[in-house]
GROMACS .gro file of C-alpha atoms in nm:
model
  497
    1MET     CA    1   6.520  17.239  13.037
    2ARG     CA    2   6.303  16.952  12.885
    3ARG     CA    3   6.589  16.902  12.668
    4LEU     CA    4   6.824  16.850  12.968
    5LEU     CA    5   6.604  16.603  13.130
    6THR     CA    6   6.584  16.384  12.842
    7PHE     CA    7   6.955  16.309  12.836
    8LEU     CA    8   7.026  16.308  13.230
    9PRO     CA    9   6.979  15.952  13.250
   10LEU     CA   10   7.262  15.882  13.010
   11LEU     CA   11   7.490  16.037  13.249
   12PHE     CA   12   7.455  15.755  13.476
   13LEU     CA   13   7.527  15.480  13.228
   14PRO     CA   14   7.879  15.294  13.269
   15LEU     CA   15   8.154  15.491  13.081
   16ALA     CA   16   8.237  15.180  12.882
   17LEU     CA   17   7.895  15.153  12.713
   18LEU     CA   18   7.900  15.526  12.585
   19LEU     CA   19   8.253  15.477  12.423
   20PRO     CA   20   8.323  15.300  12.108
   21PRO     CA   21   8.544  15.003  12.121
   22ALA     CA   22   8.893  15.093  12.124
   23PRO     CA   23   9.116  14.999  11.834
   24GLN     CA   24   9.378  14.728  11.866
   25GLN     CA   25   9.711  14.885  11.837
   26ALA     CA   26  10.076  14.749  11.856
   27ALA     CA   27  10.273  14.821  12.168
   28PRO     CA   28  10.456  15.153  12.155
   29ASP     CA   29  10.810  15.155  12.014
   30THR     CA   30  10.947  15.275  12.377
   31THR     CA   31  10.895  14.937  12.521
   32THR     CA   32  10.905  14.650  12.264
   33ALA     CA   33  11.007  14.566  11.912
   34THR     CA   34  10.768  14.684  11.677
   35PRO     CA   35  10.558  14.428  11.481
   36PRO     CA   36  10.749  14.284  11.178
   37LYS     CA   37  10.663  14.489  10.856
   38SER     CA   38  10.795  14.222  10.612
   39ALA     CA   39  10.932  13.876  10.610
   40ASP     CA   40  11.287  14.017  10.633
   41ALA     CA   41  11.179  14.221  10.959
   42ASP     CA   42  11.023  13.912  11.094
   43ARG     CA   43  11.339  13.705  11.037
   44ILE     CA   44  11.562  13.979  11.207
   45ALA     CA   45  11.307  13.985  11.499
   46ALA     CA   46  11.331  13.631  11.528
   47THR     CA   47  11.723  13.667  11.565
   48ILE     CA   48  11.718  13.975  11.810
   49ASP     CA   49  11.440  13.927  12.035
   50PRO     CA   50  11.535  13.564  12.198
   51ILE     CA   51  11.878  13.732  12.256
   52LEU     CA   52  11.737  14.030  12.452
   53ASN     CA   53  11.460  13.846  12.623
   54GLU     CA   54  11.746  13.655  12.803
   55SER     CA   55  11.848  13.747  13.158
   56VAL     CA   56  12.108  13.974  13.037
   57GLY     CA   57  11.873  14.159  12.806
   58GLU     CA   58  11.672  14.227  13.128
   59GLU     CA   59  11.976  14.372  13.300
   60ALA     CA   60  12.022  14.682  13.056
   61PHE     CA   61  11.809  14.941  12.887
   62TRP     CA   62  11.834  14.865  12.513
   63GLY     CA   63  11.804  15.071  12.218
   64VAL     CA   64  11.809  14.903  11.873
   65TYR     CA   65  11.758  14.999  11.522
   66VAL     CA   66  11.800  14.791  11.214
   67ALA     CA   67  11.752  14.936  10.851
   68ASP     CA   68  11.832  14.837  10.489
   69ALA     CA   69  12.153  15.024  10.421
   70ARG     CA   70  12.031  15.118  10.071
   71THR     CA   71  11.679  15.202  10.107
   72GLY     CA   72  11.656  15.300  10.469
   73GLU     CA   73  11.360  15.063  10.528
   74GLU     CA   74  11.333  15.009  10.902
   75LEU     CA   75  11.351  14.640  10.980
   76TYR     CA   76  11.371  14.648  11.340
   77THR     CA   77  11.340  14.877  11.617
   78ARG     CA   78  11.335  14.858  12.023
   79ASN     CA   79  11.315  15.197  12.208
   80ALA     CA   80  11.461  15.334  11.893
   81GLY     CA   81  11.301  15.662  11.948
   82LEU     CA   82  11.426  15.727  12.295
   83MET     CA   83  11.731  15.939  12.382
   84MET     CA   84  12.021  15.749  12.494
   85LEU     CA   85  12.398  15.786  12.573
   86PRO     CA   86  12.583  15.682  12.272
   87ALA     CA   87  12.950  15.678  12.422
   88SER     CA   88  13.202  15.672  12.152
   89ASN     CA   89  12.945  15.618  11.881
   90GLN     CA   90  12.936  15.989  11.913
   91LYS     CA   91  13.221  15.977  11.690
   92ILE     CA   92  13.016  15.856  11.391
   93LEU     CA   93  12.844  16.192  11.423
   94THR     CA   94  13.149  16.390  11.407
   95THR     CA   95  13.295  16.195  11.118
   96ALA     CA   96  13.005  16.225  10.917
   97MET     CA   97  12.943  16.597  10.988
   98ALA     CA   98  13.297  16.655  10.900
   99LEU     CA   99  13.314  16.484  10.557
  100ASP     CA  100  12.986  16.621  10.474
  101ALA     CA  101  13.099  16.980  10.552
  102ARG     CA  102  13.462  16.948  10.446
  103GLY     CA  103  13.515  16.646  10.215
  104ALA     CA  104  13.769  16.402  10.236
  105ASP     CA  105  14.050  16.584  10.090
  106TYR     CA  106  14.053  16.887  10.327
  107THR     CA  107  14.376  16.984  10.496
  108TYR     CA  108  14.451  17.197  10.799
  109GLU     CA  109  14.685  17.472  10.753
  110THR     CA  110  14.934  17.609  11.026
  111ARG     CA  111  15.114  17.942  10.956
  112LEU     CA  112  15.405  18.122  11.081
  113LEU     CA  113  15.385  18.496  11.034
  114ALA     CA  114  15.626  18.793  11.106
  115SER     CA  115  15.544  19.154  11.175
  116LYS     CA  116  15.885  19.266  11.041
  117PRO     CA  117  16.147  19.112  10.812
  118ALA     CA  118  16.466  19.012  10.962
  119ALA     CA  119  16.760  19.278  10.972
  120GLY     CA  120  17.111  19.194  11.066
  121GLY     CA  121  17.018  18.846  11.145
  122VAL     CA  122  16.762  18.958  11.412
  123LEU     CA  123  16.389  18.913  11.385
  124SER     CA  124  16.259  19.182  11.616
  125GLY     CA  125  15.907  19.221  11.559
  126ASP     CA  126  15.646  18.968  11.636
  127LEU     CA  127  15.624  18.596  11.513
  128MET     CA  128  15.292  18.449  11.533
  129ILE     CA  129  15.182  18.072  11.486
  130VAL     CA  130  14.831  18.072  11.348
  131GLY     CA  131  14.635  17.754  11.389
  132THR     CA  132  14.317  17.619  11.227
  133GLY     CA  133  14.255  17.320  11.479
  134ASP     CA  134  14.484  17.057  11.317
  135PRO     CA  135  14.485  16.758  11.543
  136SER     CA  136  14.794  16.613  11.371
  137LEU     CA  137  15.030  16.895  11.448
  138GLY     CA  138  15.330  16.722  11.606
  139SER     CA  139  15.118  16.419  11.692
  140THR     CA  140  15.277  16.063  11.770
  141VAL     CA  141  14.974  15.869  11.627
  142LEU     CA  142  15.033  15.910  11.275
  143PRO     CA  143  15.321  15.788  11.068
  144GLY     CA  144  15.593  16.030  10.933
  145ASP     CA  145  15.699  16.368  11.056
  146THR     CA  146  15.397  16.593  11.155
  147ASN     CA  147  15.603  16.845  11.339
  148PRO     CA  148  15.706  17.152  11.105
  149PHE     CA  149  15.865  17.361  11.363
  150ASP     CA  150  16.213  17.191  11.306
  151ASP     CA  151  16.220  17.253  10.969
  152TRP     CA  152  16.088  17.605  11.032
  153ALA     CA  153  16.372  17.692  11.252
  154GLU     CA  154  16.637  17.529  11.028
  155ALA     CA  155  16.511  17.741  10.742
  156LEU     CA  156  16.536  18.069  10.936
  157ALA     CA  157  16.876  17.974  11.030
  158ALA     CA  158  16.975  17.910  10.675
  159GLN     CA  159  16.840  18.241  10.590
  160GLY     CA  160  17.080  18.407  10.834
  161VAL     CA  161  16.868  18.440  11.141
  162ARG     CA  162  17.039  18.424  11.459
  163ARG     CA  163  16.825  18.600  11.699
  164VAL     CA  164  16.446  18.623  11.781
  165GLU     CA  165  16.334  18.899  11.977
  166GLY     CA  166  16.004  19.071  12.042
  167ARG     CA  167  15.695  18.814  12.096
  168LEU     CA  168  15.639  18.477  12.002
  169ILE     CA  169  15.256  18.444  11.984
  170GLY     CA  170  15.006  18.163  11.935
  171TRP     CA  171  14.691  18.222  11.764
  172ASP     CA  172  14.378  17.987  11.851
  173ASN     CA  173  14.075  18.164  11.791
  174THR     CA  174  13.943  17.920  11.535
  175PHE     CA  175  13.785  17.757  11.834
  176ASP     CA  176  13.602  17.928  12.146
  177ASP     CA  177  13.803  17.919  12.478
  178GLU     CA  178  13.630  17.613  12.624
  179ALA     CA  179  13.898  17.373  12.637
  180TYR     CA  180  13.690  17.096  12.813
  181ALA     CA  181  13.346  16.968  12.723
  182GLU     CA  182  13.036  16.985  12.952
  183GLY     CA  183  12.968  16.674  13.115
  184TRP     CA  184  13.348  16.532  13.118
  185ASP     CA  185  13.442  16.369  13.447
  186ILE     CA  186  13.703  16.548  13.627
  187ASP     CA  187  13.936  16.249  13.641
  188TYR     CA  188  13.976  16.284  13.240
  189VAL     CA  189  14.180  16.619  13.273
  190GLY     CA  190  14.339  16.613  13.599
  191THR     CA  191  14.538  16.299  13.635
  192GLN     CA  192  14.784  16.115  13.410
  193SER     CA  193  14.627  16.012  13.094
  194SER     CA  194  14.612  15.747  12.840
  195ARG     CA  195  14.491  15.838  12.507
  196ALA     CA  196  14.148  15.699  12.571
  197LEU     CA  197  14.085  16.004  12.815
  198GLY     CA  198  13.991  16.362  12.779
  199VAL     CA  199  14.251  16.622  12.661
  200SER     CA  200  14.180  17.007  12.631
  201ALA     CA  201  14.094  17.110  12.274
  202SER     CA  202  14.237  17.420  12.098
  203GLY     CA  203  14.256  17.607  11.774
  204LEU     CA  204  14.644  17.579  11.803
  205SER     CA  205  14.721  17.220  11.933
  206PHE     CA  206  15.064  17.043  11.946
  207GLY     CA  207  15.164  16.693  12.016
  208ASP     CA  208  14.836  16.566  12.097
  209ASN     CA  209  14.809  16.820  12.363
  210LEU     CA  210  15.012  16.579  12.604
  211VAL     CA  211  15.359  16.633  12.750
  212ILE     CA  212  15.566  16.310  12.799
  213VAL     CA  213  15.698  16.284  13.170
  214GLN     CA  214  15.976  16.057  13.220
  215VAL     CA  215  16.081  15.965  13.562
  216ARG     CA  216  16.447  15.800  13.614
  217ALA     CA  217  16.538  15.646  13.947
  218GLY     CA  218  16.767  15.795  14.178
  219GLY     CA  219  16.946  15.666  14.471
  220ARG     CA  220  16.747  15.466  14.710
  221GLY     CA  221  16.521  15.690  14.901
  222GLU     CA  222  16.616  15.997  14.693
  223LYS     CA  223  16.413  16.198  14.456
  224PRO     CA  224  16.396  16.045  14.103
  225THR     CA  225  16.511  16.272  13.793
  226VAL     CA  226  16.228  16.398  13.586
  227THR     CA  227  16.256  16.523  13.229
  228THR     CA  228  15.975  16.611  12.988
  229ARG     CA  229  15.905  16.644  12.606
  230PRO     CA  230  15.852  16.917  12.511
  231ASP     CA  231  16.097  17.066  12.753
  232ASN     CA  232  16.046  17.355  12.989
  233PHE     CA  233  15.683  17.363  12.975
  234LEU     CA  234  15.531  17.210  13.292
  235ASN     CA  235  15.607  17.331  13.651
  236ILE     CA  236  15.676  17.020  13.857
  237ASP     CA  237  15.664  16.970  14.220
  238ASN     CA  238  15.868  16.660  14.257
  239ARG     CA  239  15.771  16.488  14.619
  240ALA     CA  240  15.849  16.137  14.469
  241THR     CA  241  16.109  15.903  14.624
  242THR     CA  242  16.289  15.598  14.470
  243THR     CA  243  16.268  15.245  14.615
  244SER     CA  244  16.489  14.966  14.577
  245ARG     CA  245  16.264  14.732  14.390
  246ARG     CA  246  16.326  14.679  14.021
  247ARG     CA  247  15.990  14.675  13.865
  248GLY     CA  248  15.648  14.828  13.947
  249GLN     CA  249  15.591  15.181  14.089
  250ALA     CA  250  15.332  15.344  14.305
  251LEU     CA  251  15.400  15.685  14.151
  252ARG     CA  252  15.095  15.923  14.141
  253VAL     CA  253  15.105  16.212  13.912
  254THR     CA  254  14.854  16.497  13.937
  255ARG     CA  255  14.790  16.845  13.786
  256THR     CA  256  14.627  17.143  13.947
  257LEU     CA  257  14.322  17.225  13.733
  258GLY     CA  258  14.343  17.535  13.531
  259THR     CA  259  14.729  17.534  13.546
  260ASP     CA  260  15.022  17.331  13.407
  261ASP     CA  261  15.162  17.263  13.749
  262LEU     CA  262  15.242  16.918  13.818
  263VAL     CA  263  15.289  16.714  14.145
  264LEU     CA  264  15.455  16.395  14.181
  265LYS     CA  265  15.387  16.173  14.480
  266GLY     CA  266  15.458  15.813  14.581
  267SER     CA  267  15.761  15.603  14.470
  268VAL     CA  268  15.926  15.481  14.167
  269GLY     CA  269  16.118  15.138  14.120
  270ARG     CA  270  16.459  15.132  13.952
  271THR     CA  271  16.333  15.099  13.599
  272GLY     CA  272  16.153  15.430  13.626
  273SER     CA  273  15.832  15.522  13.477
  274THR     CA  274  15.682  15.725  13.171
  275VAL     CA  275  15.369  15.904  13.169
  276GLU     CA  276  15.138  16.082  12.953
  277MET     CA  277  15.008  16.421  13.117
  278PRO     CA  278  14.713  16.615  12.930
  279ILE     CA  279  14.802  16.997  12.957
  280TYR     CA  280  14.577  17.287  13.024
  281ASN     CA  281  14.699  17.550  12.754
  282PRO     CA  282  14.772  17.375  12.445
  283THR     CA  283  14.835  17.709  12.258
  284LEU     CA  284  15.132  17.791  12.512
  285LEU     CA  285  15.250  17.428  12.459
  286ALA     CA  286  15.284  17.498  12.071
  287VAL     CA  287  15.462  17.811  12.120
  288GLN     CA  288  15.713  17.638  12.370
  289ALA     CA  289  15.788  17.397  12.122
  290MET     CA  290  15.848  17.647  11.874
  291LYS     CA  291  16.094  17.822  12.101
  292ASN     CA  292  16.254  17.484  12.154
  293ALA     CA  293  16.293  17.412  11.776
  294LEU     CA  294  16.464  17.774  11.700
  295GLU     CA  295  16.710  17.723  11.999
  296GLU     CA  296  16.805  17.362  11.883
  297ALA     CA  297  16.854  17.531  11.537
  298GLY     CA  298  17.117  17.779  11.698
  299ILE     CA  299  16.892  18.065  11.719
  300THR     CA  300  16.897  18.267  12.039
  301VAL     CA  301  16.528  18.342  12.162
  302THR     CA  302  16.472  18.635  12.391
  303ALA     CA  303  16.123  18.668  12.270
  304THR     CA  304  15.846  18.640  12.524
  305LEU     CA  305  15.576  18.363  12.478
  306HIS     CA  306  15.194  18.450  12.465
  307ASP     CA  307  14.861  18.301  12.402
  308VAL     CA  308  14.688  18.588  12.200
  309ASP     CA  309  14.406  18.573  12.406
  310ASP     CA  310  14.647  18.699  12.699
  311ILE     CA  311  14.765  19.027  12.517
  312ASP     CA  312  14.578  19.347  12.450
  313ASP     CA  313  14.762  19.454  12.135
  314SER     CA  314  14.780  19.162  11.904
  315PRO     CA  315  14.925  19.239  11.574
  316ASP     CA  316  14.693  19.256  11.262
  317ARG     CA  317  14.747  18.913  11.091
  318ASP     CA  318  14.651  19.067  10.747
  319LYS     CA  319  14.941  19.300  10.775
  320MET     CA  320  15.190  19.033  10.863
  321THR     CA  321  15.417  18.848  10.628
  322GLU     CA  322  15.365  18.477  10.580
  323LEU     CA  323  15.690  18.285  10.642
  324PHE     CA  324  15.580  17.928  10.603
  325VAL     CA  325  15.282  17.725  10.591
  326HIS     CA  326  15.218  17.356  10.703
  327GLN     CA  327  14.941  17.131  10.577
  328SER     CA  328  14.801  16.835  10.757
  329PRO     CA  329  14.725  16.495  10.619
  330PRO     CA  330  14.398  16.488  10.442
  331LEU     CA  331  14.069  16.479  10.648
  332SER     CA  332  13.992  16.110  10.533
  333GLU     CA  333  14.331  15.986  10.715
  334LEU     CA  334  14.263  16.188  11.034
  335LEU     CA  335  13.925  16.044  11.047
  336HIS     CA  336  14.083  15.670  11.043
  337VAL     CA  337  14.240  15.766  11.374
  338VAL     CA  338  13.896  15.887  11.497
  339ASN     CA  339  13.687  15.594  11.449
  340LYS     CA  340  13.923  15.278  11.404
  341LYS     CA  341  14.129  15.390  11.702
  342SER     CA  342  13.857  15.595  11.890
  343ASN     CA  343  14.096  15.852  11.934
  344ASN     CA  344  13.925  16.144  12.166
  345PHE     CA  345  14.169  16.411  12.091
  346PHE     CA  346  14.132  16.390  11.729
  347ALA     CA  347  13.768  16.367  11.753
  348GLU     CA  348  13.734  16.676  11.965
  349GLN     CA  349  13.968  16.864  11.751
  350ILE     CA  350  13.769  16.792  11.441
  351PHE     CA  351  13.432  16.864  11.588
  352ARG     CA  352  13.525  17.209  11.688
  353SER     CA  353  13.699  17.297  11.373
  354VAL     CA  354  13.371  17.200  11.193
  355ALA     CA  355  13.133  17.322  11.440
  356PHE     CA  356  12.974  17.691  11.382
  357GLY     CA  357  13.178  17.930  11.586
  358GLY     CA  358  13.428  17.667  11.668
  359SER     CA  359  13.189  17.591  11.980
  360ALA     CA  360  13.005  17.288  12.138
  361GLU     CA  361  12.698  17.461  12.076
  362GLY     CA  362  12.792  17.524  11.714
  363GLY     CA  363  12.871  17.160  11.664
  364GLU     CA  364  12.516  17.068  11.809
  365ASP     CA  365  12.373  17.306  11.543
  366ARG     CA  366  12.576  17.132  11.292
  367VAL     CA  367  12.471  16.775  11.394
  368GLU     CA  368  12.093  16.875  11.390
  369THR     CA  369  12.143  16.995  11.054
  370LEU     CA  370  12.295  16.672  10.935
  371ILE     CA  371  12.006  16.458  11.089
  372GLU     CA  372  11.760  16.674  10.932
  373ARG     CA  373  11.941  16.647  10.605
  374ALA     CA  374  11.941  16.261  10.653
  375GLY     CA  375  11.564  16.273  10.660
  376GLY     CA  376  11.541  16.236  11.040
  377ASP     CA  377  11.442  16.394  11.334
  378ALA     CA  378  11.676  16.571  11.571
  379GLY     CA  379  11.433  16.593  11.844
  380ASN     CA  380  11.579  16.675  12.176
  381LEU     CA  381  11.921  16.585  12.074
  382SER     CA  382  12.197  16.693  12.311
  383VAL     CA  383  12.568  16.720  12.171
  384ARG     CA  384  12.835  16.809  12.429
  385ASP     CA  385  13.135  16.707  12.253
  386GLY     CA  386  13.265  16.519  11.947
  387SER     CA  387  13.425  16.215  12.117
  388GLY     CA  388  13.133  16.086  12.330
  389LEU     CA  389  13.312  16.131  12.666
  390SER     CA  390  13.033  16.365  12.801
  391ARG     CA  391  12.757  16.203  12.973
  392LYS     CA  392  12.534  16.472  12.867
  393ASN     CA  393  12.534  16.334  12.504
  394LEU     CA  394  12.198  16.219  12.391
  395ILE     CA  395  12.054  16.080  12.088
  396THR     CA  396  11.807  15.827  11.950
  397PRO     CA  397  11.914  15.491  11.804
  398ARG     CA  398  11.686  15.590  11.513
  399ALA     CA  399  11.858  15.934  11.433
  400MET     CA  400  12.203  15.752  11.441
  401GLY     CA  401  12.062  15.496  11.196
  402GLU     CA  402  11.945  15.736  10.960
  403VAL     CA  403  12.286  15.921  10.960
  404LEU     CA  404  12.449  15.594  10.882
  405VAL     CA  405  12.195  15.537  10.594
  406PHE     CA  406  12.256  15.881  10.461
  407MET     CA  407  12.637  15.843  10.452
  408ASN     CA  408  12.617  15.516  10.285
  409ASN     CA  409  12.419  15.660   9.998
  410GLY     CA  410  12.617  16.003   9.966
  411ASN     CA  411  12.908  16.109   9.782
  412GLN     CA  412  13.138  16.065  10.092
  413ARG     CA  413  13.023  15.696  10.118
  414GLU     CA  414  13.396  15.546  10.036
  415ALA     CA  415  13.565  15.781  10.269
  416PHE     CA  416  13.316  15.734  10.556
  417ARG     CA  417  13.299  15.366  10.530
  418ALA     CA  418  13.683  15.346  10.548
  419THR     CA  419  13.710  15.510  10.880
  420MET     CA  420  13.506  15.217  11.026
  421ALA     CA  421  13.685  14.928  11.178
  422ARG     CA  422  13.632  14.580  11.043
  423GLY     CA  423  13.585  14.284  11.232
  424GLY     CA  424  13.902  14.162  11.387
  425GLU     CA  425  14.100  14.433  11.220
  426PRO     CA  426  14.441  14.460  11.389
  427GLU     CA  427  14.520  14.804  11.578
  428SER     CA  428  14.145  14.895  11.571
  429THR     CA  429  13.878  14.870  11.840
  430LEU     CA  430  13.756  14.561  11.701
  431ARG     CA  431  14.080  14.368  11.685
  432TYR     CA  432  13.951  14.101  11.939
  433ARG     CA  433  13.603  14.109  11.822
  434MET     CA  434  13.372  13.946  11.544
  435SER     CA  435  13.678  13.850  11.339
  436GLY     CA  436  13.585  13.723  10.991
  437LEU     CA  437  13.248  13.883  11.010
  438PRO     CA  438  13.143  14.111  10.714
  439VAL     CA  439  13.096  14.420  10.959
  440LEU     CA  440  13.213  14.775  10.966
  441ALA     CA  441  13.136  14.940  11.307
  442LYS     CA  442  13.229  15.181  11.553
  443THR     CA  443  13.246  15.074  11.931
  444GLY     CA  444  13.132  15.289  12.254
  445SER     CA  445  13.224  15.253  12.601
  446LEU     CA  446  13.163  15.443  12.898
  447ALA     CA  447  13.072  15.344  13.280
  448PHE     CA  448  12.746  15.175  13.241
  449VAL     CA  449  12.739  15.231  12.877
  450ARG     CA  450  12.805  15.006  12.575
  451SER     CA  451  12.746  15.075  12.206
  452LEU     CA  452  12.816  14.958  11.856
  453SER     CA  453  12.696  15.100  11.527
  454GLY     CA  454  12.788  15.053  11.163
  455TYR     CA  455  12.707  14.810  10.871
  456VAL     CA  456  12.671  14.441  10.849
  457ARG     CA  457  12.655  14.232  10.516
  458ALA     CA  458  12.396  13.950  10.475
  459PRO     CA  459  12.483  13.620  10.296
  460ASP     CA  460  12.318  13.749   9.978
  461GLY     CA  461  12.538  14.061   9.960
  462ASN     CA  462  12.255  14.302  10.094
  463GLU     CA  463  12.370  14.534  10.389
  464LEU     CA  464  12.202  14.636  10.709
  465VAL     CA  465  12.261  14.937  10.909
  466PHE     CA  466  12.258  14.874  11.281
  467VAL     CA  467  12.270  15.076  11.601
  468ILE     CA  468  12.279  14.893  11.944
  469PHE     CA  469  12.303  15.106  12.267
  470ALA     CA  470  12.299  14.952  12.601
  471ASN     CA  471  12.268  15.200  12.897
  472ASN     CA  472  12.220  15.176  13.266
  473PHE     CA  473  12.351  14.824  13.341
  474ALA     CA  474  12.525  14.700  13.645
  475VAL     CA  475  12.632  14.358  13.520
  476PRO     CA  476  13.005  14.306  13.412
  477PRO     CA  477  13.048  14.495  13.088
  478TYR     CA  478  13.176  14.194  12.908
  479ARG     CA  479  12.824  14.042  12.918
  480ILE     CA  480  12.677  14.348  12.748
  481THR     CA  481  12.977  14.325  12.507
  482SER     CA  482  12.917  13.951  12.424
  483THR     CA  483  12.527  14.031  12.382
  484ILE     CA  484  12.590  14.303  12.147
  485ASP     CA  485  12.822  14.087  11.931
  486ARG     CA  486  12.568  13.786  11.929
  487ILE     CA  487  12.308  14.032  11.786
  488VAL     CA  488  12.549  14.152  11.509
  489THR     CA  489  12.667  13.787  11.439
  490GLY     CA  490  12.299  13.685  11.409
  491LEU     CA  491  12.234  13.976  11.151
  492ALA     CA  492  12.527  13.860  10.961
  493GLN     CA  493  12.398  13.484  10.930
  494GLN     CA  494  12.038  13.589  10.842
  495PRO     CA  495  11.882  13.425  10.546
  496ALA     CA  496  11.918  13.613  10.224
  497LEU     CA  497  11.726  13.931  10.235
   0.00000   0.00000   0.00000
């Protein structure tokens, strides 16, 4: 008791007198730039901070990471440890993990198998098209002929095949059966599409998983004529009319979700209209395209068309005979489409083909592994797709930067860098931006999100990795884009590092 009484008076002293002085610490990384670590970092901070301290900098939430591209030394950070939406900068992760897992020379193979040999000019067993996720099969975004079906059909006709009976089956089980990513806007998949929007993914895909719908004017007040490529796939309810005006159209094309049923409404002018529609079942689209090719080669097709997931008695692929095999262009060429042109469909196909189990969850695991190999911390990373369309993707600017450093110093360096757009490069997402600057970068754009990440060369030849994310802004997007470009321009004009 005496001991207790000795110390009781101390309990009434002001708390500040009982505690040692608090050490002086730098402001946390989540709110401001970290203190400069060197003269190099000081110069970079002197470039970036004034830009982000202007009014436009206060109208967005910014995440910035700058590092030496060779050593990985951090030179500037602002909110670099916070999870942010990357938009199409997600494609950097898809490209990196694909090259890291498969290598630049990897090719996809698509096979045509038969359960029975032809007899008397008739293939009476099953024909099966086996896919491995090739995004380029029948695609129109690459030069050259990427559709092997015409050649296969003509070869069968030359071998004397005159009739195909039984079943024509599409095998797509390289991927899971989730065609769309979690967090996509419903408008991506239900309405007429440009290649900038979401298209379903499948282990067997064809023609960018789009159907070309051509609408030609009829007489005034009459229904227009509708044709499609490939033919005979979509079910079309044509409620549109033709107007007398020569140009312009108020045509609306929608697809009932979960089906390949199209509805045309509104009006079309005398010049007609062409739209690209994303389809629901890519596997059946590929099978239909094969049937069309057989018929164009003069072969009668009475075979029924099937997605392998919809039949209970699928033939054993190991017991079937391989008739033909088609190889895609090398992965390095396909990845140019992903990054330089920001093609979402190619990104999703490649992402799923590299993901463990062909699923988005397996893709997240693959990305986490890549970040850890790069020496980073995946933290609470969220990966829902390979294109960046999902608003549920989250990554820190620092983790993205660490992947860029890792790829810059790995054995896939040249292939990876070649996928990036150069400043002002024609037919790329940077064609109107930063022309003449020594920059290789990937753009990103969603509603209320802009991003740019890549490499920029300083005047002395040293390179910097940069990651710039802007989230949650309501100002006109061009103001954010302009601010990002000013930052990168400033980095390119830094004194020698």
